[in-house]
Amino acid sequence: MSTRTSAVSLYPPEGFGAPKDRRGHAAGSDVGLPDGTVVFSADNHISLAADIFYERFPDDLKDKAPRIWYEDGAYQVGRMGQSFLPGDFSAVLMQYDDLPGAASTNIEARIQELREDGVEKELAFPNAILALFHYPDKKLRELAFRIYNEYIAELQERSAGHFYGAGLINWWDPRGTQRTLAELKSLGLKTFLMPLNPGKDDDGNPIDYASTTMSAVWDEIEAAGIPVAHHIGETPPKSPCEFNSVVVGMMVNIDGFRETFAKYIFGGILDRHPGLRIGWFEGGIAWVPWALQDAEHLVASYRHMFNRPLEHEVRHYWDKHMSASFMVDPLGLELIDRIGVNKVMWSSDYPHNESTYGYSERSLASVVDAVGPDDAARIVSGNITEFIGV
C-alpha cells in the first residue's frame, strides 16, 4: 500500500480561492483509476433557486408556503424578508451560490462543471431546505417535502443519469412514513435524508429514534428497502464564539453522528430492523474506527448494566448495515483495513468551500495511492452505485 501522497499536498495551495473562484480541470487527467471507471460523487449539494413551494402550494395555502429568494449572494428559505437560516449558514452559502451549477435552475451547467472536474455522476443533498426539518405545522412540512421531492425528481430525469437527488420523508408518523416513501419510490428517488435531530412529537416530547413508539416508522423504512442517509450540518455550537464562528460551527458539525450511531446499535434499532441500510455523509471516515473502538470498550465495561442485550458484536452492525463518505481523509485511508474498502464512498462535496472542486484529480489520485486502482474504483464509483441501487 503506497503512502506517496502526503496529507498536506491534497489541499489547495495558498491563495487558491473560494469555490466561486474555482474551476474544474480534472477532465482527462490520469489519476490511476482503471479504464472505464465512472467517477460518482456520493455527496454533493444543490441550492434550491426556484420559489417552488409558493408556486406549487394550493391556492388556499400559498400564504403559508415557505419562500425561496436570492439575497446578499445566497438563496434563502423562510418568510419573505425573514430567513429561517442562521447567519453563519447564510454566510457559508454566499461562498458558492454564484457558481452557475450550484443553483437548481441550471442543471446543464452543473453537469458540465462537474464533468470538467472529472465527476460524471453525483448524489445531491439539499442545502437551505434543512431549515424546514422542524417547520412547526407538520402537514405543511410534509407538503413541502413532497413538492421538493417532485422538483428534485424532475431534475434527476432531465440529467439523464448524471444527477441523483436525496429526498425527504415524514419520519414522525408511521402512516406518513409509508405514504411519503411510496411517493419517493414512485418518483424514482433512491435514498432520503433523515435528520440527526428528529425534533418533537405532537405532545412536545423529544422524538427518540430508538423508542418503541418509533418502531413502526422503522418498519415502514425497512419494508420500503430504500437506504437511509444521515448528513452533517444540524449540530450548532453550544455557545457563541466571537472569532471565526463559521469554522467553530463546522468543527462541531463534522462530529455530529455519534448519538444516532449509538442509538442504531445500543438502542436496538438494527436488531429489530435487520434490513436497514444506513449511510453517513460528509463526516469523513476516520471517525469510524474510533467510534467502533469506543463502542466495543463500552460493551465490555457496561454490559452488566444493559436493559437490552445486543444480539451481535459491535462490528457486525457496521459491517452489515453502514457505510460513510469522505472527500479528503488521509487518516481514514490509512485506517482503511479497519473500516473496509467496501464501506466507504468518495465525494466531491461540490460546491461547498471544503469540497474538492478544483482539485478533485489530486483527491482521486490519493485514493488510488492509498488502496490501489481496483479498490479505488470501488470507493469512487462502485460503492455508491450499490448503495443507491443504480
PDB file of C-alpha atoms in Angstrom, residues 95-222:
ATOM      1  CA  GLN A  95     -19.336  31.445  -0.887  1.00  0.00           C
ATOM      2  CA  TYR A  96     -20.592  29.207  -3.647  1.00  0.00           C
ATOM      3  CA  ASP A  97     -24.115  30.052  -4.776  1.00  0.00           C
ATOM      4  CA  ASP A  98     -22.652  32.190  -7.562  1.00  0.00           C
ATOM      5  CA  LEU A  99     -21.320  29.085  -9.304  1.00  0.00           C
ATOM      6  CA  PRO A 100     -23.729  28.586 -12.230  1.00  0.00           C
ATOM      7  CA  GLY A 101     -24.222  24.908 -11.470  1.00  0.00           C
ATOM      8  CA  ALA A 102     -24.799  25.378  -7.736  1.00  0.00           C
ATOM      9  CA  ALA A 103     -28.385  26.510  -8.305  1.00  0.00           C
ATOM     10  CA  SER A 104     -31.167  24.084  -9.103  1.00  0.00           C
ATOM     11  CA  THR A 105     -32.278  26.156 -12.085  1.00  0.00           C
ATOM     12  CA  ASN A 106     -29.212  25.271 -14.180  1.00  0.00           C
ATOM     13  CA  ILE A 107     -28.741  21.507 -14.166  1.00  0.00           C
ATOM     14  CA  GLU A 108     -26.941  21.631 -17.522  1.00  0.00           C
ATOM     15  CA  ALA A 109     -24.237  23.967 -16.169  1.00  0.00           C
ATOM     16  CA  ARG A 110     -23.929  21.743 -13.137  1.00  0.00           C
ATOM     17  CA  ILE A 111     -23.285  18.626 -15.210  1.00  0.00           C
ATOM     18  CA  GLN A 112     -20.685  20.495 -17.263  1.00  0.00           C
ATOM     19  CA  GLU A 113     -18.868  21.941 -14.240  1.00  0.00           C
ATOM     20  CA  LEU A 114     -18.658  18.537 -12.600  1.00  0.00           C
ATOM     21  CA  ARG A 115     -17.519  16.886 -15.824  1.00  0.00           C
ATOM     22  CA  GLU A 116     -14.701  19.425 -16.090  1.00  0.00           C
ATOM     23  CA  ASP A 117     -13.748  18.385 -12.564  1.00  0.00           C
ATOM     24  CA  GLY A 118     -13.656  14.716 -13.540  1.00  0.00           C
ATOM     25  CA  VAL A 119     -17.016  13.768 -11.968  1.00  0.00           C
ATOM     26  CA  GLU A 120     -19.682  12.128 -14.144  1.00  0.00           C
ATOM     27  CA  LYS A 121     -22.371  11.273 -11.593  1.00  0.00           C
ATOM     28  CA  GLU A 122     -23.489  12.601  -8.230  1.00  0.00           C
ATOM     29  CA  LEU A 123     -25.832  12.127  -5.315  1.00  0.00           C
ATOM     30  CA  ALA A 124     -27.001  15.592  -4.257  1.00  0.00           C
ATOM     31  CA  PHE A 125     -28.290  16.657  -0.851  1.00  0.00           C
ATOM     32  CA  PRO A 126     -30.238  19.830  -0.107  1.00  0.00           C
ATOM     33  CA  ASN A 127     -28.726  22.959   1.426  1.00  0.00           C
ATOM     34  CA  ALA A 128     -31.057  25.542   2.933  1.00  0.00           C
ATOM     35  CA  ILE A 129     -34.054  23.188   2.889  1.00  0.00           C
ATOM     36  CA  LEU A 130     -32.712  21.655   6.099  1.00  0.00           C
ATOM     37  CA  ALA A 131     -34.320  24.685   7.759  1.00  0.00           C
ATOM     38  CA  LEU A 132     -37.711  23.061   7.073  1.00  0.00           C
ATOM     39  CA  PHE A 133     -36.905  19.930   9.101  1.00  0.00           C
ATOM     40  CA  HIS A 134     -38.643  21.450  12.096  1.00  0.00           C
ATOM     41  CA  TYR A 135     -41.319  23.511  10.366  1.00  0.00           C
ATOM     42  CA  PRO A 136     -43.970  23.659  13.117  1.00  0.00           C
ATOM     43  CA  ASP A 137     -47.008  22.749  11.002  1.00  0.00           C
ATOM     44  CA  LYS A 138     -46.300  19.098  10.223  1.00  0.00           C
ATOM     45  CA  LYS A 139     -48.933  18.825   7.498  1.00  0.00           C
ATOM     46  CA  LEU A 140     -47.379  21.758   5.670  1.00  0.00           C
ATOM     47  CA  ARG A 141     -43.917  20.305   6.341  1.00  0.00           C
ATOM     48  CA  GLU A 142     -44.894  17.067   4.610  1.00  0.00           C
ATOM     49  CA  LEU A 143     -46.433  19.017   1.728  1.00  0.00           C
ATOM     50  CA  ALA A 144     -43.203  20.993   1.334  1.00  0.00           C
ATOM     51  CA  PHE A 145     -41.200  17.744   1.358  1.00  0.00           C
ATOM     52  CA  ARG A 146     -43.482  16.279  -1.322  1.00  0.00           C
ATOM     53  CA  ILE A 147     -43.003  19.329  -3.538  1.00  0.00           C
ATOM     54  CA  TYR A 148     -39.243  19.231  -3.014  1.00  0.00           C
ATOM     55  CA  ASN A 149     -39.121  15.541  -3.938  1.00  0.00           C
ATOM     56  CA  GLU A 150     -41.135  16.150  -7.102  1.00  0.00           C
ATOM     57  CA  TYR A 151     -38.871  19.007  -8.118  1.00  0.00           C
ATOM     58  CA  ILE A 152     -35.669  17.052  -7.458  1.00  0.00           C
ATOM     59  CA  ALA A 153     -37.078  14.076  -9.377  1.00  0.00           C
ATOM     60  CA  GLU A 154     -37.678  16.368 -12.349  1.00  0.00           C
ATOM     61  CA  LEU A 155     -34.023  17.462 -12.242  1.00  0.00           C
ATOM     62  CA  GLN A 156     -32.968  13.833 -11.934  1.00  0.00           C
ATOM     63  CA  GLU A 157     -34.967  12.943 -15.037  1.00  0.00           C
ATOM     64  CA  ARG A 158     -33.519  15.860 -17.019  1.00  0.00           C
ATOM     65  CA  SER A 159     -29.962  14.910 -16.070  1.00  0.00           C
ATOM     66  CA  ALA A 160     -30.120  11.590 -17.965  1.00  0.00           C
ATOM     67  CA  GLY A 161     -28.295   9.638 -15.282  1.00  0.00           C
ATOM     68  CA  HIS A 162     -25.800  12.272 -14.120  1.00  0.00           C
ATOM     69  CA  PHE A 163     -27.739  13.635 -11.126  1.00  0.00           C
ATOM     70  CA  TYR A 164     -29.486  11.728  -8.330  1.00  0.00           C
ATOM     71  CA  GLY A 165     -31.236  13.619  -5.550  1.00  0.00           C
ATOM     72  CA  ALA A 166     -31.749  12.632  -1.921  1.00  0.00           C
ATOM     73  CA  GLY A 167     -35.401  13.047  -0.980  1.00  0.00           C
ATOM     74  CA  LEU A 168     -37.210  13.915   2.245  1.00  0.00           C
ATOM     75  CA  ILE A 169     -39.826  11.872   4.113  1.00  0.00           C
ATOM     76  CA  ASN A 170     -42.233  12.043   7.023  1.00  0.00           C
ATOM     77  CA  TRP A 171     -40.379  10.431   9.963  1.00  0.00           C
ATOM     78  CA  TRP A 172     -42.771  11.469  12.742  1.00  0.00           C
ATOM     79  CA  ASP A 173     -45.852   9.397  11.851  1.00  0.00           C
ATOM     80  CA  PRO A 174     -45.818   5.788  10.551  1.00  0.00           C
ATOM     81  CA  ARG A 175     -48.716   6.319   8.122  1.00  0.00           C
ATOM     82  CA  GLY A 176     -46.976   9.408   6.811  1.00  0.00           C
ATOM     83  CA  THR A 177     -43.736   7.457   6.565  1.00  0.00           C
ATOM     84  CA  GLN A 178     -45.443   4.796   4.441  1.00  0.00           C
ATOM     85  CA  ARG A 179     -47.134   7.433   2.291  1.00  0.00           C
ATOM     86  CA  THR A 180     -44.035   9.541   1.643  1.00  0.00           C
ATOM     87  CA  LEU A 181     -41.799   6.528   0.997  1.00  0.00           C
ATOM     88  CA  ALA A 182     -44.261   5.214  -1.600  1.00  0.00           C
ATOM     89  CA  GLU A 183     -44.270   8.622  -3.269  1.00  0.00           C
ATOM     90  CA  LEU A 184     -40.480   8.784  -3.127  1.00  0.00           C
ATOM     91  CA  LYS A 185     -40.134   5.405  -4.836  1.00  0.00           C
ATOM     92  CA  SER A 186     -42.703   6.286  -7.497  1.00  0.00           C
ATOM     93  CA  LEU A 187     -40.668   9.402  -8.328  1.00  0.00           C
ATOM     94  CA  GLY A 188     -37.515   7.336  -8.856  1.00  0.00           C
ATOM     95  CA  LEU A 189     -35.558   8.777  -5.915  1.00  0.00           C
ATOM     96  CA  LYS A 190     -33.089   6.301  -4.450  1.00  0.00           C
ATOM     97  CA  THR A 191     -32.454   7.487  -0.896  1.00  0.00           C
ATOM     98  CA  PHE A 192     -33.710  10.041   1.581  1.00  0.00           C
ATOM     99  CA  LEU A 193     -32.255  12.282   4.245  1.00  0.00           C
ATOM    100  CA  MET A 194     -33.214  11.583   7.860  1.00  0.00           C
ATOM    101  CA  PRO A 195     -32.376  14.302  10.393  1.00  0.00           C
ATOM    102  CA  LEU A 196     -29.914  13.608  13.166  1.00  0.00           C
ATOM    103  CA  ASN A 197     -32.226  15.671  15.355  1.00  0.00           C
ATOM    104  CA  PRO A 198     -35.769  14.380  14.745  1.00  0.00           C
ATOM    105  CA  GLY A 199     -37.429  17.146  16.781  1.00  0.00           C
ATOM    106  CA  LYS A 200     -40.505  16.753  18.967  1.00  0.00           C
ATOM    107  CA  ASP A 201     -43.749  14.798  18.810  1.00  0.00           C
ATOM    108  CA  ASP A 202     -47.234  16.305  18.921  1.00  0.00           C
ATOM    109  CA  ASP A 203     -47.106  16.432  22.726  1.00  0.00           C
ATOM    110  CA  GLY A 204     -43.876  18.395  22.709  1.00  0.00           C
ATOM    111  CA  ASN A 205     -41.671  15.487  23.786  1.00  0.00           C
ATOM    112  CA  PRO A 206     -38.330  14.867  22.042  1.00  0.00           C
ATOM    113  CA  ILE A 207     -38.560  12.074  19.474  1.00  0.00           C
ATOM    114  CA  ASP A 208     -36.286   9.143  20.326  1.00  0.00           C
ATOM    115  CA  TYR A 209     -35.409   7.109  17.244  1.00  0.00           C
ATOM    116  CA  ALA A 210     -34.738   4.059  19.429  1.00  0.00           C
ATOM    117  CA  SER A 211     -38.054   4.175  21.291  1.00  0.00           C
ATOM    118  CA  THR A 212     -40.730   1.530  20.890  1.00  0.00           C
ATOM    119  CA  THR A 213     -43.116   4.219  19.599  1.00  0.00           C
ATOM    120  CA  MET A 214     -40.777   4.803  16.641  1.00  0.00           C
ATOM    121  CA  SER A 215     -40.545   1.124  15.760  1.00  0.00           C
ATOM    122  CA  ALA A 216     -43.472   1.383  13.327  1.00  0.00           C
ATOM    123  CA  VAL A 217     -41.627   4.132  11.428  1.00  0.00           C
ATOM    124  CA  TRP A 218     -38.576   1.904  11.083  1.00  0.00           C
ATOM    125  CA  ASP A 219     -40.855  -0.952   9.992  1.00  0.00           C
ATOM    126  CA  GLU A 220     -42.003   1.168   7.055  1.00  0.00           C
ATOM    127  CA  ILE A 221     -38.474   2.236   6.137  1.00  0.00           C
ATOM    128  CA  GLU A 222     -37.243  -1.354   6.288  1.00  0.00           C
TER     129      GLU A 222
END
